[in-house]
Coordinates of C-alpha atoms and ligand atoms in Angstrom, one line a residue:
X1 CA 27.5 52.9 -44.5
X2 CA 27.4 49.4 -45.9
X3 CA 30.8 48.1 -46.7
X4 CA 29.9 44.5 -47.3
X5 CA 28.8 44.5 -50.9
X6 CA 27.9 40.9 -51.0
X7 CA 25.5 40.1 -53.9
X8 CA 22.5 38.0 -53.2
X9 CA 20.7 35.7 -55.6
X10 CA 17.5 37.7 -56.3
X11 CA 14.7 36.1 -54.2
X12 CA 11.0 36.8 -54.6
X13 CA 8.0 36.2 -52.4
X14 CA 4.8 35.6 -54.4
X15 CA 1.5 35.4 -52.6
X16 CA -1.8 34.5 -54.2
X17 CA -5.4 34.7 -52.9
X18 CA -4.4 35.0 -49.3
X19 CA -7.5 34.8 -47.1
X20 CA -7.1 34.7 -43.3
X21 CA -9.9 34.4 -40.7
X22 CA -9.8 34.0 -37.0
X23 CA -12.4 32.7 -34.6
X24 CA -15.2 30.2 -34.9
X25 CA -17.9 30.8 -37.5
X26 CA -20.2 28.2 -36.0
X27 CA -19.9 29.9 -32.6
X28 CA -20.9 33.2 -34.1
X29 CA -24.0 31.9 -35.9
X30 CA -25.1 29.9 -32.9
X31 CA -24.4 32.3 -30.1
X32 CA -25.1 35.7 -31.6
X33 CA -28.8 35.5 -32.4
X34 CA -30.0 34.6 -28.8
X35 CA -27.3 36.5 -27.1
X36 CA -26.1 40.0 -27.4
X37 CA -22.5 40.2 -28.6
X38 CA -21.9 43.3 -26.5
X39 CA -22.9 41.4 -23.4
X40 CA -20.7 38.6 -24.3
X41 CA -17.8 40.9 -25.1
X42 CA -15.3 38.6 -23.6
X43 CA -16.1 36.1 -26.3
X44 CA -15.5 38.5 -29.1
X45 CA -11.9 37.4 -29.7
X46 CA -13.2 33.9 -30.5
X47 CA -15.9 35.1 -32.9
X48 CA -15.4 34.8 -36.6
X49 CA -13.5 37.6 -38.3
X50 CA -12.1 37.9 -41.8
X51 CA -8.8 39.7 -41.6
X52 CA -7.4 39.3 -45.1
X53 CA -9.4 38.9 -48.3
X54 CA -7.9 37.7 -51.6
X55 CA -4.6 39.4 -51.2
X56 CA -2.2 38.7 -54.0
X57 CA 1.1 40.1 -55.2
X58 CA 4.8 39.8 -55.5
X59 CA 7.7 41.2 -53.6
X60 CA 11.0 41.4 -55.4
X61 CA 14.6 42.4 -54.3
X62 CA 14.3 46.0 -53.0
X63 CA 12.2 47.9 -50.6
X64 CA 8.7 46.5 -50.3
X65 CA 6.4 48.4 -48.0
X66 CA 3.0 47.3 -46.6
X67 CA 0.9 50.3 -45.7
X68 CA -2.6 51.0 -44.5
X69 CA -4.6 52.3 -41.6
X70 CA -4.3 50.8 -38.2
X71 CA -5.9 47.3 -37.9
X72 CA -6.0 46.8 -41.7
X73 CA -4.0 43.6 -41.5
X74 CA -0.4 44.7 -42.2
X75 CA 1.3 42.7 -39.4
X76 CA -0.9 39.7 -40.2
X77 CA 0.1 39.7 -43.8
X78 CA 3.8 40.1 -42.8
X79 CA 3.5 37.2 -40.4
X80 CA 1.9 35.0 -43.1
X81 CA 4.6 35.8 -45.6
X82 CA 7.3 35.1 -43.0
X83 CA 5.5 31.7 -42.1
X84 CA 4.8 32.8 -38.6
X85 CA 1.0 32.5 -38.6
X86 CA -1.0 29.6 -37.5
X87 CA -2.3 27.7 -40.7
X88 CA -5.8 27.5 -39.2
X89 CA -8.0 29.9 -41.0
X90 CA -5.4 30.6 -43.6
X91 CA -5.7 29.8 -47.3
X92 CA -3.8 30.8 -50.5
X93 CA -0.3 30.2 -51.5
X94 CA 3.0 31.8 -50.7
X95 CA 6.0 30.9 -53.0
X96 CA 9.7 31.6 -52.7
X97 CA 11.1 32.3 -56.1
X98 CA 8.3 30.3 -57.6
X99 CA 8.7 27.3 -55.3
X100 CA 7.0 26.2 -52.1
X101 CA 8.8 27.6 -49.1
X102 CA 11.2 25.1 -47.5
X103 CA 10.4 23.8 -44.0
X104 CA 13.4 25.8 -42.6
X105 CA 12.2 29.0 -44.2
X106 CA 11.4 30.9 -41.0
X107 CA 14.8 30.0 -39.6
X108 CA 16.8 31.2 -42.7
X109 CA 15.1 34.6 -43.1
X110 CA 15.5 37.6 -40.9
X111 CA 12.5 38.8 -38.9
X112 CA 12.6 42.0 -36.8
X113 CA 9.7 42.3 -34.3
X114 CA 8.1 45.6 -33.6
X115 CA 9.0 45.7 -30.0
X116 CA 12.7 44.7 -30.3
X117 CA 12.9 41.4 -28.5
X118 CA 16.5 41.3 -27.5
X119 CA 18.2 40.5 -24.2
X120 CA 18.2 43.7 -22.2
X121 CA 21.0 42.8 -19.8
X122 CA 23.6 42.2 -22.6
X123 CA 25.5 44.9 -24.5
X124 CA 24.9 45.6 -28.2
X125 CA 28.0 43.6 -29.1
X126 CA 27.1 40.7 -26.8
X127 CA 23.7 40.4 -28.3
X128 CA 25.0 40.3 -31.8
X129 CA 27.7 37.8 -30.9
X130 CA 25.1 35.6 -29.2
X131 CA 23.0 35.6 -32.5
X132 CA 26.2 34.9 -34.5
X133 CA 27.4 32.1 -32.3
X134 CA 24.1 30.3 -32.0
X135 CA 22.8 30.8 -35.5
X136 CA 25.7 30.7 -37.9
X137 CA 26.7 27.3 -39.3
X138 CA 29.6 25.4 -37.8
X139 CA 31.7 26.0 -40.9
X140 CA 32.0 29.7 -39.9
X141 CA 34.7 29.8 -37.3
X142 CA 34.9 32.1 -34.2
X143 CA 37.2 34.7 -35.9
X144 CA 34.9 35.0 -38.8
X145 CA 31.9 35.4 -36.5
X146 CA 33.6 38.1 -34.6
X147 CA 34.6 39.8 -37.9
X148 CA 30.9 39.5 -39.1
X149 CA 29.7 41.1 -35.8
X150 CA 32.2 43.9 -36.1
X151 CA 31.1 44.4 -39.7
X152 CA 27.5 44.7 -38.7
X153 CA 28.4 47.1 -35.9
X154 CA 30.2 49.3 -38.4
X155 CA 27.5 49.0 -41.0
X156 CA 24.7 49.9 -38.5
X157 CA 26.8 52.7 -37.1
X158 CA 26.7 51.2 -33.6
X159 CA 30.4 51.6 -32.8
X160 CA 29.8 54.3 -30.2
X161 CA 27.4 52.1 -28.2
X162 CA 28.8 48.6 -29.0
X163 CA 29.7 48.1 -25.3
X164 CA 26.6 49.7 -23.8
X165 CA 23.9 47.5 -22.2
X166 CA 20.6 47.5 -24.0
X167 CA 19.0 48.6 -20.8
X168 CA 16.5 47.4 -18.2
X169 CA 14.0 49.0 -15.9
X170 CA 16.9 49.7 -13.5
X171 CA 19.8 50.5 -15.9
X172 CA 19.5 53.2 -18.6
X173 CA 20.8 51.7 -21.8
X174 CA 21.0 52.5 -25.5
X175 CA 18.5 54.8 -27.3
X176 CA 15.4 53.6 -29.1
X177 CA 17.1 54.0 -32.5
X178 CA 20.2 52.1 -31.3
X179 CA 18.0 49.3 -29.9
X180 CA 16.1 49.0 -33.2
X181 CA 19.4 48.9 -35.2
X182 CA 20.7 46.2 -32.8
X183 CA 17.5 44.2 -33.5
X184 CA 18.2 44.5 -37.2
X185 CA 21.8 43.6 -36.6
X186 CA 20.7 40.4 -34.8
X187 CA 19.2 39.3 -38.1
X188 CA 21.9 40.7 -40.3
X189 CA 24.6 38.6 -38.8
X190 CA 22.9 35.7 -40.6
X191 CA 23.2 37.6 -43.8
X192 CA 19.7 36.7 -45.0
X193 CA 18.4 37.2 -48.5
X194 CA 15.0 38.2 -47.1
X195 CA 14.4 40.5 -44.2
X196 CA 11.0 41.1 -42.7
X197 CA 10.4 44.0 -40.3
X198 CA 7.3 44.8 -38.4
X199 CA 6.9 48.5 -38.2
X200 CA 10.6 49.3 -38.0
X201 CA 10.0 53.1 -37.5
X202 CA 7.2 53.0 -34.9
X203 CA 8.2 54.9 -31.7
X204 CA 11.3 56.5 -33.3
X205 CA 11.8 60.2 -33.9
X206 CA 11.9 61.4 -37.5
X207 CA 15.6 61.5 -38.0
X208 CA 16.2 58.1 -36.4
X209 CA 13.4 56.7 -38.5
X210 CA 15.0 58.2 -41.6
X211 CA 18.4 56.7 -40.7
X212 CA 16.9 53.2 -40.2
X213 CA 15.0 53.4 -43.5
X214 CA 18.1 54.7 -45.4
X215 CA 20.1 51.8 -44.0
X216 CA 17.4 49.3 -45.0
X217 CA 17.5 50.9 -48.5
X218 CA 21.3 50.4 -48.7
X219 CA 20.8 46.7 -47.7
X220 CA 18.2 46.3 -50.4
X221 CA 20.6 47.6 -53.0
X222 CA 22.8 44.6 -52.2
X223 CA 20.1 42.5 -53.7
X224 CA 18.1 41.6 -50.6
X225 CA 14.3 41.5 -50.5
X226 CA 13.3 43.8 -47.6
X227 CA 9.6 43.5 -46.7
X228 CA 8.1 45.7 -43.9
X229 CA 4.9 47.1 -42.6
X230 CA 5.0 50.8 -41.9
X231 CA 2.7 53.5 -40.5
X232 CA 2.5 56.9 -42.2
X233 CA 6.0 57.3 -43.7
X234 CA 7.3 60.8 -44.5
X235 CA 7.8 61.6 -48.1
X236 CA 11.6 61.3 -47.8
X237 CA 11.0 57.7 -46.6
X238 CA 8.2 56.9 -49.0
X239 CA 10.4 57.7 -52.0
X240 CA 12.9 55.0 -50.9
X241 CA 10.3 52.3 -51.6
X242 CA 10.4 50.1 -54.7
X243 CA 7.0 48.5 -54.2
X244 CA 4.1 49.6 -52.1
X245 CA 1.1 47.5 -51.0
X246 CA -1.8 49.5 -49.6
X247 CA -4.3 47.5 -47.5
X248 CA -7.7 48.6 -46.2
X249 CA -9.9 46.3 -44.0
X250 CA -7.9 43.4 -45.2
X251 CA -8.3 44.1 -49.0
X252 CA -5.4 45.0 -51.2
X253 CA -6.2 48.4 -52.7
X254 CA -3.0 48.9 -54.6
X255 CA 0.3 47.0 -55.2
X256 CA 2.9 48.5 -57.5
X257 CA 5.4 51.3 -57.9
X258 CA 5.1 54.3 -55.6
X259 CA 5.6 56.5 -58.6
X260 CA 2.3 55.3 -60.1
X261 CA 0.3 55.8 -56.9
X262 CA -0.9 59.3 -57.6
X263 CA -1.8 58.7 -61.3
X264 CA -3.6 55.5 -60.3
X265 CA -5.8 57.2 -57.6
X266 CA -6.3 60.2 -59.9
X267 CA -7.8 57.7 -62.4
X268 CA -10.3 56.7 -59.7
X269 CA -11.2 60.3 -59.1
X270 CA -9.1 61.0 -56.1
X271 CA -6.9 64.1 -56.7
X272 CA -3.9 64.7 -54.5
X273 CA -3.3 68.3 -53.4
X274 CA 0.0 69.8 -54.5
X275 CA 2.8 69.1 -52.0
X276 CA 0.8 66.5 -50.2
X277 CA 2.7 63.3 -49.3
X278 CA 1.3 60.5 -51.5
X279 CA 1.4 58.1 -48.5
X280 CA -0.7 60.5 -46.4
X281 CA -3.0 61.1 -49.3
X282 CA -3.8 57.4 -49.9
X283 CA -4.1 56.7 -46.1
X284 CA -6.6 59.5 -45.8
X285 CA -8.7 57.9 -48.6
X286 CA -8.5 54.5 -46.9
X287 CA -9.3 55.8 -43.5
X288 CA -12.5 57.4 -44.8
X289 CA -13.4 54.3 -46.8
X290 CA -15.7 51.7 -45.2
X291 CA -15.2 47.9 -45.6
X292 CA -17.8 48.1 -48.4
X293 CA -15.8 50.6 -50.4
X294 CA -12.5 48.8 -49.6
X295 CA -14.1 45.9 -51.4
X296 CA -14.9 48.1 -54.4
X297 CA -11.4 49.7 -54.4
X298 CA -9.9 46.2 -54.5
X299 CA -12.2 45.3 -57.4
X300 CA -11.2 48.5 -59.3
X301 CA -7.5 47.8 -58.7
X302 CA -7.8 44.2 -59.9
X303 CA -9.1 45.5 -63.3
X304 CA -6.2 48.0 -63.6
X305 CA -3.2 47.7 -65.9
X306 CA -0.9 47.8 -62.9
X307 CA -2.6 44.7 -61.4
X308 CA -2.3 43.0 -64.8
X309 CA 1.4 43.8 -64.9
X310 CA 1.8 42.4 -61.4
X311 CA -0.1 39.2 -62.4
X312 CA 2.3 38.7 -65.3
X313 CA 5.3 39.3 -63.0
X314 CA 3.9 36.7 -60.6
X315 CA 3.8 34.1 -63.5
X316 CA 7.2 35.2 -64.8
X317 CA 9.5 33.3 -62.3
X318 CA 12.3 35.6 -63.3
X319 CA 14.2 35.1 -60.1
X320 CA 15.5 31.8 -58.7
X321 CA 17.3 32.7 -55.5
X322 CA 16.7 30.3 -52.7
X323 CA 17.7 30.2 -49.0
X324 CA 20.7 28.5 -47.5
X325 CA 19.8 25.4 -45.5
X326 CA 19.5 26.1 -41.8
X327 CA 21.4 23.7 -39.4
X328 CA 21.3 23.8 -35.7
X329 CA 24.7 24.0 -33.8
X330 CA 26.0 21.2 -31.7
X331 CA 23.9 20.7 -28.5
X332 CA 26.8 21.5 -26.2
X333 CA 27.7 24.6 -28.1
X334 CA 24.1 25.8 -27.9
X335 CA 23.9 25.0 -24.2
X336 CA 27.2 26.8 -23.6
X337 CA 26.0 30.1 -25.2
X338 CA 22.6 30.1 -23.6
X339 CA 24.1 29.3 -20.2
X340 CA 26.6 32.1 -20.7
X341 CA 23.8 34.5 -21.5
X342 CA 21.7 33.3 -18.6
X343 CA 24.6 33.8 -16.3
X344 CA 25.1 37.5 -17.5
X345 CA 21.4 38.0 -17.2
X346 CA 21.3 36.8 -13.6
X347 CA 24.3 38.8 -12.5
X348 CA 23.2 42.0 -14.2
X349 CA 19.7 41.8 -12.9
X350 CA 20.0 43.9 -9.7
X351 CA 16.3 43.5 -9.1
X352 CA 16.7 39.8 -8.7
X353 CA 20.1 38.6 -7.3
X354 CA 21.1 41.6 -5.1
X355 CA 17.6 42.3 -3.8
X356 CA 17.1 38.6 -3.1
X357 CA 20.3 38.4 -1.2
X358 CA 19.6 41.5 0.8
X359 CA 16.1 40.5 1.6
X360 CA 17.0 37.0 2.7
X361 CA 19.7 38.5 5.0
X362 CA 17.1 40.9 6.5
X363 CA 14.4 38.2 6.7
X364 CA 16.9 35.6 8.1
X365 CA 17.8 38.0 10.9
X366 CA 14.2 38.8 11.5
X367 CA 13.2 35.1 11.7
X368 CA 16.2 34.5 14.0
X369 CA 15.2 37.3 16.4
X370 CA 11.6 36.2 16.5
X371 CA 12.3 32.6 17.1
X372 CA 15.5 33.1 19.2
X373 CA 14.1 31.7 22.4
X374 CA 12.6 28.3 21.7
X375 CA 12.1 26.9 25.1
X376 CA 12.3 23.2 25.8
X377 CA 8.9 23.3 27.3
X378 CA 5.5 21.8 26.4
X379 CA 4.0 25.2 26.5
X380 CA 4.9 27.5 24.7
X381 CA 8.0 25.6 23.5
X382 CA 6.1 23.0 21.3
X383 CA 3.9 25.7 19.9
X384 CA 6.8 28.0 19.0
X385 CA 8.9 25.2 17.5
X386 CA 6.0 24.2 15.1
X387 CA 5.5 27.9 14.3
X388 CA 9.2 28.4 13.5
X389 CA 9.2 25.3 11.2
X390 CA 6.1 26.3 9.3
X391 CA 7.3 29.9 9.0
X392 CA 10.7 28.9 7.6
X393 CA 9.2 26.5 5.1
X394 CA 6.7 29.2 4.0
X395 CA 9.5 31.8 3.6
X396 CA 11.5 29.5 1.4
X397 CA 8.7 28.4 -0.9
X398 CA 7.1 31.8 -1.2
X399 CA 10.2 33.9 -1.7
X400 CA 10.8 32.1 -5.0
X401 CA 7.9 34.2 -6.4
X402 CA 10.2 37.1 -6.9
X403 CA 11.6 35.3 -10.0
X404 CA 8.1 35.3 -11.5
X405 CA 8.2 38.7 -13.2
X406 CA 11.6 38.3 -14.9
X407 CA 10.6 34.8 -16.1
X408 CA 7.4 36.2 -17.7
X409 CA 9.4 39.0 -19.3
X410 CA 11.8 36.5 -20.7
X411 CA 8.8 34.7 -22.3
X412 CA 8.6 37.0 -25.3
X413 CA 12.3 36.7 -25.9
X414 CA 12.0 32.9 -25.7
X415 CA 9.1 32.8 -28.1
X416 CA 10.8 35.1 -30.7
X417 CA 14.1 33.1 -30.5
X418 CA 12.2 29.7 -30.5
X419 CA 10.2 30.7 -33.6
X420 CA 13.3 32.0 -35.4
X421 CA 15.0 28.7 -34.7
X422 CA 17.8 30.0 -32.5
X423 CA 18.0 26.9 -30.3
X424 CA 16.2 23.7 -29.1
X425 CA 13.8 24.1 -26.2
X426 CA 15.7 21.5 -24.1
X427 CA 18.9 23.5 -24.2
X428 CA 17.1 26.7 -23.2
X429 CA 15.4 24.9 -20.3
X430 CA 18.6 23.1 -19.2
X431 CA 20.7 26.3 -19.3
X432 CA 18.0 28.0 -17.1
X433 CA 18.1 25.2 -14.6
X434 CA 21.9 25.0 -14.5
X435 CA 22.4 28.8 -14.0
X436 CA 19.2 30.4 -12.7
X437 CA 18.5 27.8 -10.1
X438 CA 21.8 28.1 -8.2
X439 CA 22.2 31.8 -8.7
X440 CA 18.7 33.1 -8.2
X441 CA 17.3 30.5 -5.8
X442 CA 19.8 28.2 -4.1
X443 CA 22.3 30.8 -2.9
X444 CA 19.6 33.0 -1.2
X445 CA 18.0 29.9 0.2
X446 CA 21.3 28.8 1.8
X447 CA 21.9 32.2 3.2
X448 CA 18.5 32.3 4.8
X449 CA 18.8 28.8 6.1
X450 CA 22.2 29.3 7.7
X451 CA 21.2 32.6 9.4
X452 CA 18.0 31.1 10.8
X453 CA 19.6 27.9 12.0
X454 CA 22.4 29.8 13.7
X455 CA 20.2 32.3 15.4
X456 CA 17.2 30.2 16.5
X457 CA 17.3 27.6 19.2
X458 CA 16.3 24.7 17.0
X459 CA 17.4 21.2 18.1
X460 CA 21.1 21.0 17.1
X461 CA 23.3 18.2 15.8
X462 CA 25.4 17.7 12.6
X463 CA 22.8 15.3 11.1
X464 CA 19.9 17.7 12.0
X465 CA 21.8 20.6 10.4
X466 CA 22.3 18.9 7.1
X467 CA 18.7 17.6 7.0
X468 CA 17.5 21.1 7.8
X469 CA 19.5 22.5 4.9
X470 CA 18.2 19.8 2.5
X471 CA 14.6 20.4 3.4
X472 CA 15.0 24.2 3.0
X473 CA 16.5 23.6 -0.5
X474 CA 13.6 21.3 -1.4
X475 CA 11.1 24.0 -0.3
X476 CA 12.9 26.6 -2.3
X477 CA 13.3 24.5 -5.4
X478 CA 9.6 23.7 -5.3
X479 CA 8.8 27.4 -5.2
X480 CA 11.1 27.9 -8.2
X481 CA 9.6 24.9 -10.2
X482 CA 6.1 26.3 -9.7
X483 CA 7.2 29.7 -11.0
X484 CA 8.8 28.1 -14.1
X485 CA 5.6 26.2 -14.8
X486 CA 3.3 29.3 -14.3
X487 CA 5.6 31.6 -16.3
X488 CA 5.6 29.1 -19.1
X489 CA 1.8 28.9 -18.9
X490 CA 0.7 32.5 -19.0
X491 CA 2.0 35.8 -20.4
X492 CA 0.1 37.9 -17.8
X493 CA 1.9 38.7 -14.5
X494 CA -1.5 39.2 -12.8
X495 CA -2.8 35.8 -13.8
X496 CA 0.6 34.2 -12.8
X497 CA 0.4 35.8 -9.4
X498 CA -3.1 34.5 -8.8
X499 CA -2.1 31.0 -9.9
X500 CA 1.0 30.9 -7.6
X501 CA -0.6 32.5 -4.6
X502 CA -3.8 30.5 -4.7
X503 CA -1.9 27.2 -5.1
X504 CA 0.4 28.0 -2.2
X505 CA -2.4 29.2 0.1
X506 CA -4.3 26.0 -0.6
X507 CA -1.3 23.8 0.1
X508 CA -0.6 25.8 3.3
X509 CA -4.1 25.0 4.5
X510 CA -3.5 21.3 4.0
X511 CA -0.2 21.3 5.7
X512 CA -1.7 20.0 9.0
X513 CA -0.2 23.1 10.8
X514 CA -3.2 25.4 10.5
X515 CA -6.1 23.0 10.9
X516 CA -6.1 19.3 11.9
X517 CA -6.4 17.4 8.7
X518 CA -9.0 15.1 10.2
X519 CA -11.3 18.1 10.8
X520 CA -11.5 18.9 7.1
X521 CA -14.5 17.7 5.0
X522 CA -13.5 14.2 3.8
X523 CA -13.9 15.0 0.0
X524 CA -11.2 17.7 0.2
X525 CA -8.7 15.7 2.4
X526 CA -6.9 14.3 -0.6
X527 CA -5.3 17.7 -1.1
X528 CA -2.9 17.0 1.8
X529 CA -1.1 14.5 -0.5
X530 CA 0.0 17.2 -2.8
X531 CA 0.8 19.8 -0.1
X532 CA 4.4 20.6 -0.3
X533 CA 4.0 22.5 3.0
X534 CA 2.9 19.3 4.7
X535 CA 5.8 17.3 3.5
X536 CA 8.5 19.9 4.2
X537 CA 7.0 20.9 7.6
X538 CA 6.6 17.2 8.7
X539 CA 10.2 16.5 7.7
X540 CA 11.5 19.4 9.8
X541 CA 9.2 18.5 12.6
X542 CA 10.6 15.0 12.8
X543 CA 14.1 16.4 12.5
X544 CA 13.3 18.7 15.5
X545 CA 11.3 16.6 17.9
X546 CA 13.0 13.2 17.5
X547 CA 15.0 12.6 20.7
X548 CA 14.0 15.9 22.1
X549 CA 13.0 15.9 25.8
X550 CA 10.6 18.6 26.9
X551 CA 9.9 20.0 30.4
X552 CA 6.6 21.1 31.9
X553 CA 7.9 24.7 32.2
X554 CA 11.1 26.7 32.1
X555 CA 11.5 26.7 35.8
X556 CA 10.6 23.0 36.3
X557 CA 13.2 20.2 36.2
X558 CA 10.5 17.7 35.4
X559 CA 11.4 16.8 31.9
X560 CA 9.6 13.6 31.0
X561 CA 7.8 14.3 27.7
X562 CA 9.5 13.0 24.7
X563 CA 9.4 14.8 21.3
X564 CA 8.1 11.6 19.7
X565 CA 4.9 11.8 21.8
X566 CA 4.3 15.3 20.4
X567 CA 4.8 13.9 16.9
X568 CA 2.3 11.0 17.6
X569 CA -0.2 13.5 19.0
X570 CA 0.1 15.6 15.7
X571 CA -0.3 12.3 13.7
X572 CA 3.1 12.8 12.0
X573 CA 4.6 9.3 11.3
X574 CA 8.1 9.2 12.6
X575 CA 8.9 5.7 13.8
X576 CA 11.2 4.6 11.0
X577 CA 13.9 6.2 8.8
X578 CA 11.5 5.9 5.9
X579 CA 8.9 8.0 7.8
X580 CA 11.4 10.8 7.6
X581 CA 12.7 10.3 4.1
X582 CA 9.3 9.7 2.5
X583 CA 8.7 13.4 2.9
X584 CA 11.9 14.2 0.8
X585 CA 10.9 11.6 -1.8
X586 CA 7.4 13.2 -2.1
X587 CA 8.9 16.7 -2.4
X588 CA 11.3 15.4 -5.1
X589 CA 8.3 13.9 -7.0
X590 CA 6.3 17.1 -6.9
X591 CA 9.3 19.2 -7.9
X592 CA 10.0 16.9 -10.8
X593 CA 6.4 17.0 -11.9
X594 CA 6.4 20.9 -12.0
X595 CA 9.7 21.0 -13.9
X596 CA 8.3 18.4 -16.4
X597 CA 5.1 20.4 -16.8
X598 CA 7.1 23.6 -17.3
X599 CA 9.1 21.9 -20.0
X600 CA 5.9 20.6 -21.7
X601 CA 4.5 24.1 -21.7
X602 CA 7.6 25.5 -23.3
X603 CA 7.3 22.8 -26.0
X604 CA 3.7 23.6 -26.5
X605 CA 4.2 27.3 -26.7
X606 CA 2.9 28.7 -29.9
X607 CA 5.3 28.6 -32.8
X608 CA 3.0 31.0 -34.5
X609 CA 1.7 34.5 -33.7
Ligands
ATP1 N1 -6.1 36.3 -33.3 C1 -6.9 37.4 -33.5 N2 -8.2 37.4 -33.0 C2 -9.0 38.4 -33.2 N3 -8.7 39.5 -34.0 C3 -7.5 39.5 -34.6 C4 -6.5 38.4 -34.4 N4 -5.4 38.7 -35.0 C5 -5.6 39.9 -35.6 N5 -6.8 40.4 -35.4 C6 -7.5 41.6 -35.9 O1 -7.1 41.7 -37.2 C7 -6.9 43.0 -37.6 C8 -5.6 43.2 -38.2 O2 -4.6 43.1 -37.3 P1 -3.1 43.5 -37.6 O3 -2.3 43.4 -36.3 O4 -2.6 42.7 -38.8 O5 -3.3 45.0 -38.1 P2 -2.2 46.1 -38.4 O6 -2.6 46.7 -39.7 O7 -0.8 45.6 -38.3 O8 -2.5 47.1 -37.2 P3 -1.5 48.1 -36.5 O9 -1.0 49.1 -37.6 O10 -2.4 48.8 -35.5 O11 -0.4 47.3 -35.9 C9 -7.1 43.9 -36.3 O12 -8.4 44.4 -36.3 C10 -6.9 42.9 -35.2 O13 -7.6 43.2 -34.1

């Protein structure tokens, strides 16, 4: 139970004439008459749609529930009140205790998402500590933060699972209820006056849902304003509410005390059967009502005494509680905590690090066995050496793709934390590069490169060895940089896979190893200049064939062909040192461009939902 009886200055959220539309009205009027909307179903999401219509009301300290049938606009209204919606298509005003919301509003409130966006590879305590460390002001020292986290753990009854991982696809973690309570705890360490929750009971069994709502009720009794959307609450939950707002097709049908719900609907001619749950009773009415009657129900409500009382309360400005100013922590503190979390994440993700290491060992041995005997002959030695080079480069660049799925999964977490003002984008990005790149990419890359170099009969010398390692690293980092960019650009794994595979296949075609570049139609030849496979393979080819003497056959001792001649025949420039290093410079440029584009995409990522 709640032991921290901190009192909060009562804070209200007043909203007037909220209208919200999505899509393009012009597009609808122009496109629909000549075309059938069903045929153009893929355009439907961009067609004009009114989601909320003239929604007004006030939420005061206590339990404020937004109810209604599915798709009626509950989450949309919640996001608008929490300042998480794109302002395009939005009109009306939202006030915080009678004043415009400050710019840091969304960073100073608590917002719990429906699908519990928390780090799955951390324990309950580690997640809470991360939130406390990164979001609490500098004036609160480490001991106080730990004390606050312990307090939240006790309050949320999470002691028994405090050191349990949240859980991934591979590792069973906490239960659904414990995960939801951890999500709430992530916000409570901030001790916010206002807490928004999007469907906090969805997916939970009846007793867990009851526990969560009872806990929220006790929080509201501390003076907090708790605002949440909810689906079909049981009566035992419904009676915990102080204010209920019923929405139907985006119209507010009722806003007021839950105690007055039944008398109000009775006055409209809807009689509730004895022992029926009032929430179920109203939801049944709303499910049966069409948009047209939702409009009429809103008009009836606006003329009621209850609506009149709410309007007076909205004018009243009885409460004046505001939010504490939100400040970001020092850059290096932020970087430290994100890097620490990324490190745990990488180590505890067996699907990534361990499987990567095992697969590169197996693949390294396989490559080594296949290309074990690289004869110093023109035929098949030259052919096999080029094959080995191209294969090694392809393995390095393509194996980075295994990081794509975890990166896409992490996207939702990044968006939630970014929107909630946990950290700067640059510190998130830098921490990922500092930790993920070596752990997830560079170590497997080095293992693969060392095994293949040891087992194959590639041209050996100290200089050649180091250059081989460098080129392998560049190919791998390129693969990783492309995955970062793609994961930052799309939320769909399928689309990401298509983007990565098609770009790599195109670059492979223009490597000069599958088809002579001069044979390709001239207007497509420019692609060779952005082909990472061409630069990396050329670099390794020069490394291999320079100063290599080749014989006519294994049995022959006539060894007069120089490796340089082979390079000339393949039109690979190799005369000067720059000819070799220009490939590394080009690779660095392409890698840098992908990292920059990934960073820009993260910056551009929607701050709204
Ligand atoms: N960007 C958008 N483009 C098109 N339609 C949208 C968009 N955002 C919301 N909608 C539509 O607006 C309506 C309200 O959505 P919202 O998510 O707010 O409903 P909800 O009441 O929370 O539903 P549920 O209870 O099922 O979560 C839905 O019909 C939804 O499809």
